[in-house]
Every structure is written in C-alpha cells, then in structure tokens.
C-alpha cells in the first residue's frame, strides 16, 4: 500500500493530486474568509485544519507522481 499514490501510475497520481490541490486550496481560502468575516463556530476551525492537511497531502502526492515520471531520453532532439 502506498500512502501518497502508486509510483507505477504517475499520470493517475498527477491528475488526482492536481484535482485535490485545486479543491483543497479553494476550500482553504473559503474557510479563511468565512472565519474572518463571520462569527464562526468552533467546528469551522476543525474543518480548516482538515483542508490544510488535505492541501499538504495533495502537494506530497503531486511530488511523488512527478518524481515517478521517467526522464526524457538523451537522444531526443527538440526543435
């Protein structure tokens, strides 16, 4: 079992991580705005912590997926 995605499928890892990264960063910003402008209940702070953890998990998952992508061959000629 791989904690942050299977390195044998880097394309799946990058796709899932980018979706999770976009969602968690949007929700993190929305939660911070809600905490600033309203009298938020304590459960909102717990949700903020959950979104921050998911944000950093998405970053780690993206890095694992990016590291598993094979490098370009040396004999590849680009224009």
mmCIF file of N, CA and C in Angstrom:
data_model
loop_
_atom_site.group_PDB
_atom_site.id
_atom_site.type_symbol
_atom_site.label_atom_id
_atom_site.label_comp_id
_atom_site.label_asym_id
_atom_site.label_seq_id
_atom_site.Cartn_x
_atom_site.Cartn_y
_atom_site.Cartn_z
ATOM 1 N N UNK A 1 0.839 -1.184 0.000
ATOM 2 C CA UNK A 1 0.000 0.000 0.000
ATOM 3 C C UNK A 1 0.879 1.241 0.000
ATOM 4 N N UNK A 2 0.581 2.154 -0.883
ATOM 5 C CA UNK A 2 1.327 3.408 -0.982
ATOM 6 C C UNK A 2 0.487 4.524 -0.376
ATOM 7 N N UNK A 3 1.098 5.257 0.531
ATOM 8 C CA UNK A 3 0.364 6.289 1.257
ATOM 9 C C UNK A 3 -0.038 7.456 0.364
ATOM 10 N N UNK A 4 0.824 7.856 -0.535
ATOM 11 C CA UNK A 4 0.547 9.035 -1.358
ATOM 12 C C UNK A 4 0.460 8.701 -2.840
ATOM 13 N N UNK A 5 -0.052 7.565 -3.179
ATOM 14 C CA UNK A 5 -0.210 7.193 -4.586
ATOM 15 C C UNK A 5 0.820 6.170 -5.010
ATOM 16 N N UNK A 6 0.454 5.392 -5.998
ATOM 17 C CA UNK A 6 1.317 4.345 -6.516
ATOM 18 C C UNK A 6 2.278 4.932 -7.537
ATOM 19 N N UNK A 7 3.600 4.800 -7.331
ATOM 20 C CA UNK A 7 4.543 5.388 -8.284
ATOM 21 C C UNK A 7 4.560 4.705 -9.652
ATOM 22 N N UNK A 8 3.895 3.560 -9.797
ATOM 23 C CA UNK A 8 3.862 2.920 -11.109
ATOM 24 C C UNK A 8 2.834 3.573 -12.029
ATOM 25 N N UNK A 9 1.948 4.400 -11.491
ATOM 26 C CA UNK A 9 0.951 5.118 -12.288
ATOM 27 C C UNK A 9 1.086 6.626 -12.067
ATOM 28 N N UNK A 10 2.138 7.244 -12.590
ATOM 29 C CA UNK A 10 2.356 8.677 -12.298
ATOM 30 C C UNK A 10 1.294 9.581 -12.904
ATOM 31 N N UNK A 11 0.723 9.199 -14.043
ATOM 32 C CA UNK A 11 -0.288 10.056 -14.669
ATOM 33 C C UNK A 11 -1.539 10.135 -13.803
ATOM 34 N N UNK A 12 -1.940 9.001 -13.233
ATOM 35 C CA UNK A 12 -3.092 8.986 -12.316
ATOM 36 C C UNK A 12 -2.797 9.803 -11.067
ATOM 37 N N UNK A 13 -1.591 9.666 -10.541
ATOM 38 C CA UNK A 13 -1.211 10.416 -9.343
ATOM 39 C C UNK A 13 -1.237 11.914 -9.599
ATOM 40 N N UNK A 14 -0.709 12.332 -10.747
ATOM 41 C CA UNK A 14 -0.675 13.758 -11.057
ATOM 42 C C UNK A 14 -2.075 14.313 -11.265
ATOM 43 N N UNK A 15 -2.940 13.553 -11.905
ATOM 44 C CA UNK A 15 -4.311 14.014 -12.125
ATOM 45 C C UNK A 15 -5.064 14.130 -10.810
ATOM 46 N N UNK A 16 -5.006 13.081 -10.007
ATOM 47 C CA UNK A 16 -5.716 13.102 -8.726
ATOM 48 C C UNK A 16 -5.157 14.176 -7.800
ATOM 49 N N UNK A 17 -3.845 14.326 -7.784
ATOM 50 C CA UNK A 17 -3.229 15.324 -6.914
ATOM 51 C C UNK A 17 -3.574 16.738 -7.353
ATOM 52 N N UNK A 18 -3.622 16.974 -8.655
ATOM 53 C CA UNK A 18 -3.945 18.334 -9.107
ATOM 54 C C UNK A 18 -5.402 18.683 -8.807
ATOM 55 N N UNK A 19 -6.293 17.716 -8.928
ATOM 56 C CA UNK A 19 -7.704 17.960 -8.569
ATOM 57 C C UNK A 19 -7.828 18.218 -7.078
ATOM 58 N N UNK A 20 -7.168 17.389 -6.269
ATOM 59 C CA UNK A 20 -7.218 17.565 -4.815
ATOM 60 C C UNK A 20 -6.549 18.871 -4.397
ATOM 61 N N UNK A 21 -5.490 19.246 -5.072
ATOM 62 C CA UNK A 21 -4.803 20.501 -4.765
ATOM 63 C C UNK A 21 -5.691 21.702 -5.067
ATOM 64 N N UNK A 22 -6.361 21.675 -6.206
ATOM 65 C CA UNK A 22 -7.253 22.780 -6.564
ATOM 66 C C UNK A 22 -8.429 22.869 -5.596
ATOM 67 N N UNK A 23 -9.039 21.748 -5.287
ATOM 68 C CA UNK A 23 -10.186 21.734 -4.380
ATOM 69 C C UNK A 23 -9.800 22.173 -2.970
ATOM 70 N N UNK A 24 -8.711 21.626 -2.463
ATOM 71 C CA UNK A 24 -8.337 21.965 -1.086
ATOM 72 C C UNK A 24 -7.874 23.413 -0.956
ATOM 73 N N UNK A 25 -7.189 23.951 -1.963
ATOM 74 C CA UNK A 25 -6.773 25.354 -1.862
ATOM 75 C C UNK A 25 -7.976 26.289 -1.952
ATOM 76 N N UNK A 26 -8.951 25.944 -2.795
ATOM 77 C CA UNK A 26 -10.165 26.752 -2.869
ATOM 78 C C UNK A 26 -10.931 26.709 -1.545
ATOM 79 N N UNK A 27 -11.093 25.522 -0.988
ATOM 80 C CA UNK A 27 -11.822 25.383 0.272
ATOM 81 C C UNK A 27 -11.068 26.035 1.435
ATOM 82 N N UNK A 28 -9.750 25.964 1.411
ATOM 83 C CA UNK A 28 -8.955 26.625 2.445
ATOM 84 C C UNK A 28 -9.184 28.132 2.406
ATOM 85 N N UNK A 29 -9.167 28.709 1.216
ATOM 86 C CA UNK A 29 -9.420 30.143 1.088
ATOM 87 C C UNK A 29 -10.827 30.525 1.508
ATOM 88 N N UNK A 30 -11.798 29.691 1.147
ATOM 89 C CA UNK A 30 -13.182 29.967 1.540
ATOM 90 C C UNK A 30 -13.354 29.882 3.054
ATOM 91 N N UNK A 31 -12.693 28.913 3.679
ATOM 92 C CA UNK A 31 -12.808 28.780 5.135
ATOM 93 C C UNK A 31 -12.140 29.952 5.854
ATOM 94 N N UNK A 32 -10.997 30.396 5.358
ATOM 95 C CA UNK A 32 -10.325 31.535 5.986
ATOM 96 C C UNK A 32 -11.185 32.783 5.858
ATOM 97 N N UNK A 33 -11.773 32.983 4.692
ATOM 98 C CA UNK A 33 -12.647 34.141 4.515
ATOM 99 C C UNK A 33 -13.853 34.068 5.452
ATOM 100 N N UNK A 34 -14.427 32.872 5.596
ATOM 101 C CA UNK A 34 -15.574 32.716 6.490
ATOM 102 C C UNK A 34 -15.190 32.970 7.938
ATOM 103 N N UNK A 35 -14.004 32.505 8.335
ATOM 104 C CA UNK A 35 -13.565 32.718 9.711
ATOM 105 C C UNK A 35 -13.279 34.188 9.993
ATOM 106 N N UNK A 36 -12.836 34.917 8.984
ATOM 107 C CA UNK A 36 -12.531 36.335 9.174
ATOM 108 C C UNK A 36 -13.808 37.165 9.273
ATOM 109 N N UNK A 37 -14.779 36.903 8.410
ATOM 110 C CA UNK A 37 -15.921 37.800 8.283
ATOM 111 C C UNK A 37 -17.151 37.391 9.075
ATOM 112 N N UNK A 38 -17.197 36.214 9.652
ATOM 113 C CA UNK A 38 -18.370 35.806 10.425
ATOM 114 C C UNK A 38 -17.964 35.367 11.818
ATOM 115 N N UNK A 39 -18.947 35.215 12.657
ATOM 116 C CA UNK A 39 -18.726 34.656 13.987
ATOM 117 C C UNK A 39 -18.847 33.143 13.861
ATOM 118 N N UNK A 40 -17.745 32.512 13.486
ATOM 119 C CA UNK A 40 -17.749 31.093 13.132
ATOM 120 C C UNK A 40 -17.762 30.211 14.375
ATOM 121 N N UNK A 41 -18.485 29.090 14.301
ATOM 122 C CA UNK A 41 -18.456 28.126 15.410
ATOM 123 C C UNK A 41 -17.119 27.376 15.430
ATOM 124 N N UNK A 42 -16.797 26.740 16.543
ATOM 125 C CA UNK A 42 -15.507 26.027 16.652
ATOM 126 C C UNK A 42 -15.330 24.887 15.648
ATOM 127 N N UNK A 43 -16.415 24.337 15.141
ATOM 128 C CA UNK A 43 -16.281 23.244 14.172
ATOM 129 C C UNK A 43 -15.655 23.732 12.872
ATOM 130 N N UNK A 44 -15.801 25.011 12.554
ATOM 131 C CA UNK A 44 -15.172 25.553 11.347
ATOM 132 C C UNK A 44 -13.652 25.535 11.443
ATOM 133 N N UNK A 45 -13.117 25.685 12.643
ATOM 134 C CA UNK A 45 -11.674 25.593 12.816
ATOM 135 C C UNK A 45 -11.190 24.164 12.572
ATOM 136 N N UNK A 46 -11.994 23.191 12.944
ATOM 137 C CA UNK A 46 -11.646 21.797 12.670
ATOM 138 C C UNK A 46 -11.653 21.538 11.168
ATOM 139 N N UNK A 47 -12.635 22.088 10.464
ATOM 140 C CA UNK A 47 -12.673 21.941 9.012
ATOM 141 C C UNK A 47 -11.475 22.626 8.351
ATOM 142 N N UNK A 48 -11.064 23.754 8.904
ATOM 143 C CA UNK A 48 -9.891 24.445 8.376
ATOM 144 C C UNK A 48 -8.646 23.563 8.498
ATOM 145 N N UNK A 49 -8.489 22.907 9.620
ATOM 146 C CA UNK A 49 -7.347 22.010 9.818
ATOM 147 C C UNK A 49 -7.413 20.840 8.840
ATOM 148 N N UNK A 50 -8.600 20.298 8.622
ATOM 149 C CA UNK A 50 -8.757 19.186 7.673
ATOM 150 C C UNK A 50 -8.362 19.615 6.266
ATOM 151 N N UNK A 51 -8.780 20.805 5.836
ATOM 152 C CA UNK A 51 -8.435 21.271 4.490
ATOM 153 C C UNK A 51 -6.946 21.562 4.359
ATOM 154 N N UNK A 52 -6.326 22.046 5.420
ATOM 155 C CA UNK A 52 -4.874 22.286 5.375
ATOM 156 C C UNK A 52 -4.128 20.956 5.248
ATOM 157 N N UNK A 53 -4.560 19.952 5.993
ATOM 158 C CA UNK A 53 -3.932 18.624 5.899
ATOM 159 C C UNK A 53 -4.110 18.047 4.501
ATOM 160 N N UNK A 54 -5.307 18.178 3.925
ATOM 161 C CA UNK A 54 -5.533 17.691 2.568
ATOM 162 C C UNK A 54 -4.691 18.456 1.548
ATOM 163 N N UNK A 55 -4.493 19.738 1.775
ATOM 164 C CA UNK A 55 -3.660 20.541 0.879
ATOM 165 C C UNK A 55 -2.227 20.022 0.867
ATOM 166 N N UNK A 56 -1.658 19.775 2.041
ATOM 167 C CA UNK A 56 -0.286 19.284 2.097
ATOM 168 C C UNK A 56 -0.183 17.836 1.615
ATOM 169 N N UNK A 57 -1.222 17.039 1.813
ATOM 170 C CA UNK A 57 -1.228 15.675 1.264
ATOM 171 C C UNK A 57 -1.256 15.723 -0.258
ATOM 172 N N UNK A 58 -1.981 16.665 -0.829
ATOM 173 C CA UNK A 58 -2.022 16.812 -2.284
ATOM 174 C C UNK A 58 -0.667 17.249 -2.824
ATOM 175 N N UNK A 59 0.013 18.129 -2.121
ATOM 176 C CA UNK A 59 1.352 18.542 -2.542
ATOM 177 C C UNK A 59 2.300 17.351 -2.530
ATOM 178 N N UNK A 60 2.250 16.559 -1.473
ATOM 179 C CA UNK A 60 3.106 15.371 -1.382
ATOM 180 C C UNK A 60 2.770 14.372 -2.482
ATOM 181 N N UNK A 61 1.492 14.168 -2.741
ATOM 182 C CA UNK A 61 1.059 13.238 -3.782
ATOM 183 C C UNK A 61 1.511 13.716 -5.160
ATOM 184 N N UNK A 62 1.443 15.009 -5.404
ATOM 185 C CA UNK A 62 1.895 15.569 -6.679
ATOM 186 C C UNK A 62 3.398 15.379 -6.840
ATOM 187 N N UNK A 63 4.149 15.575 -5.783
ATOM 188 C CA UNK A 63 5.595 15.402 -5.852
ATOM 189 C C UNK A 63 5.983 13.954 -6.093
ATOM 190 N N UNK A 64 5.259 13.014 -5.469
ATOM 191 C CA UNK A 64 5.525 11.589 -5.693
ATOM 192 C C UNK A 64 5.212 11.226 -7.144
ATOM 193 N N UNK A 65 4.101 11.725 -7.665
ATOM 194 C CA UNK A 65 3.749 11.461 -9.057
ATOM 195 C C UNK A 65 4.740 12.070 -10.026
ATOM 196 N N UNK A 66 5.213 13.267 -9.740
ATOM 197 C CA UNK A 66 6.176 13.937 -10.617
ATOM 198 C C UNK A 66 7.532 13.241 -10.582
ATOM 199 N N UNK A 67 7.928 12.730 -9.429
ATOM 200 C CA UNK A 67 9.208 12.026 -9.325
ATOM 201 C C UNK A 67 9.160 10.687 -10.052
ATOM 202 N N UNK A 68 7.977 10.107 -10.209
ATOM 203 C CA UNK A 68 7.859 8.808 -10.872
ATOM 204 C C UNK A 68 7.803 8.912 -12.386
ATOM 205 N N UNK A 69 7.671 10.124 -12.923
ATOM 206 C CA UNK A 69 7.655 10.300 -14.374
ATOM 207 C C UNK A 69 9.064 10.043 -14.900
ATOM 208 N N UNK A 70 9.190 9.177 -15.913
ATOM 209 C CA UNK A 70 10.542 8.892 -16.420
ATOM 210 C C UNK A 70 11.141 10.113 -17.113
ATOM 211 N N UNK A 71 12.456 10.269 -17.023
ATOM 212 C CA UNK A 71 13.097 11.418 -17.674
ATOM 213 C C UNK A 71 13.098 11.250 -19.191
ATOM 214 N N UNK A 72 13.307 12.353 -19.873
ATOM 215 C CA UNK A 72 13.389 12.324 -21.333
ATOM 216 C C UNK A 72 14.650 11.570 -21.757
ATOM 217 N N UNK A 73 14.588 10.841 -22.870
ATOM 218 C CA UNK A 73 15.801 10.168 -23.338
ATOM 219 C C UNK A 73 16.850 11.175 -23.802
ATOM 220 N N UNK A 74 18.097 10.791 -23.677
ATOM 221 C CA UNK A 74 19.206 11.699 -24.027
ATOM 222 C C UNK A 74 19.273 11.968 -25.529
ATOM 223 N N UNK A 75 18.844 11.003 -26.347
ATOM 224 C CA UNK A 75 18.970 11.165 -27.788
ATOM 225 C C UNK A 75 17.766 11.860 -28.416
ATOM 226 N N UNK A 76 16.852 12.384 -27.614
ATOM 227 C CA UNK A 76 15.690 13.090 -28.126
ATOM 228 C C UNK A 76 16.106 14.475 -28.597
ATOM 229 N N UNK A 77 15.844 14.771 -29.859
ATOM 230 C CA UNK A 77 16.214 16.071 -30.419
ATOM 231 C C UNK A 77 14.966 16.947 -30.499
ATOM 232 N N UNK A 78 15.026 18.080 -29.846
ATOM 233 C CA UNK A 78 13.921 19.019 -29.855
ATOM 234 C C UNK A 78 14.256 20.174 -30.782
ATOM 235 N N UNK A 79 13.252 20.748 -31.373
ATOM 236 C CA UNK A 79 13.486 21.875 -32.283
ATOM 237 C C UNK A 79 13.711 23.146 -31.530
#
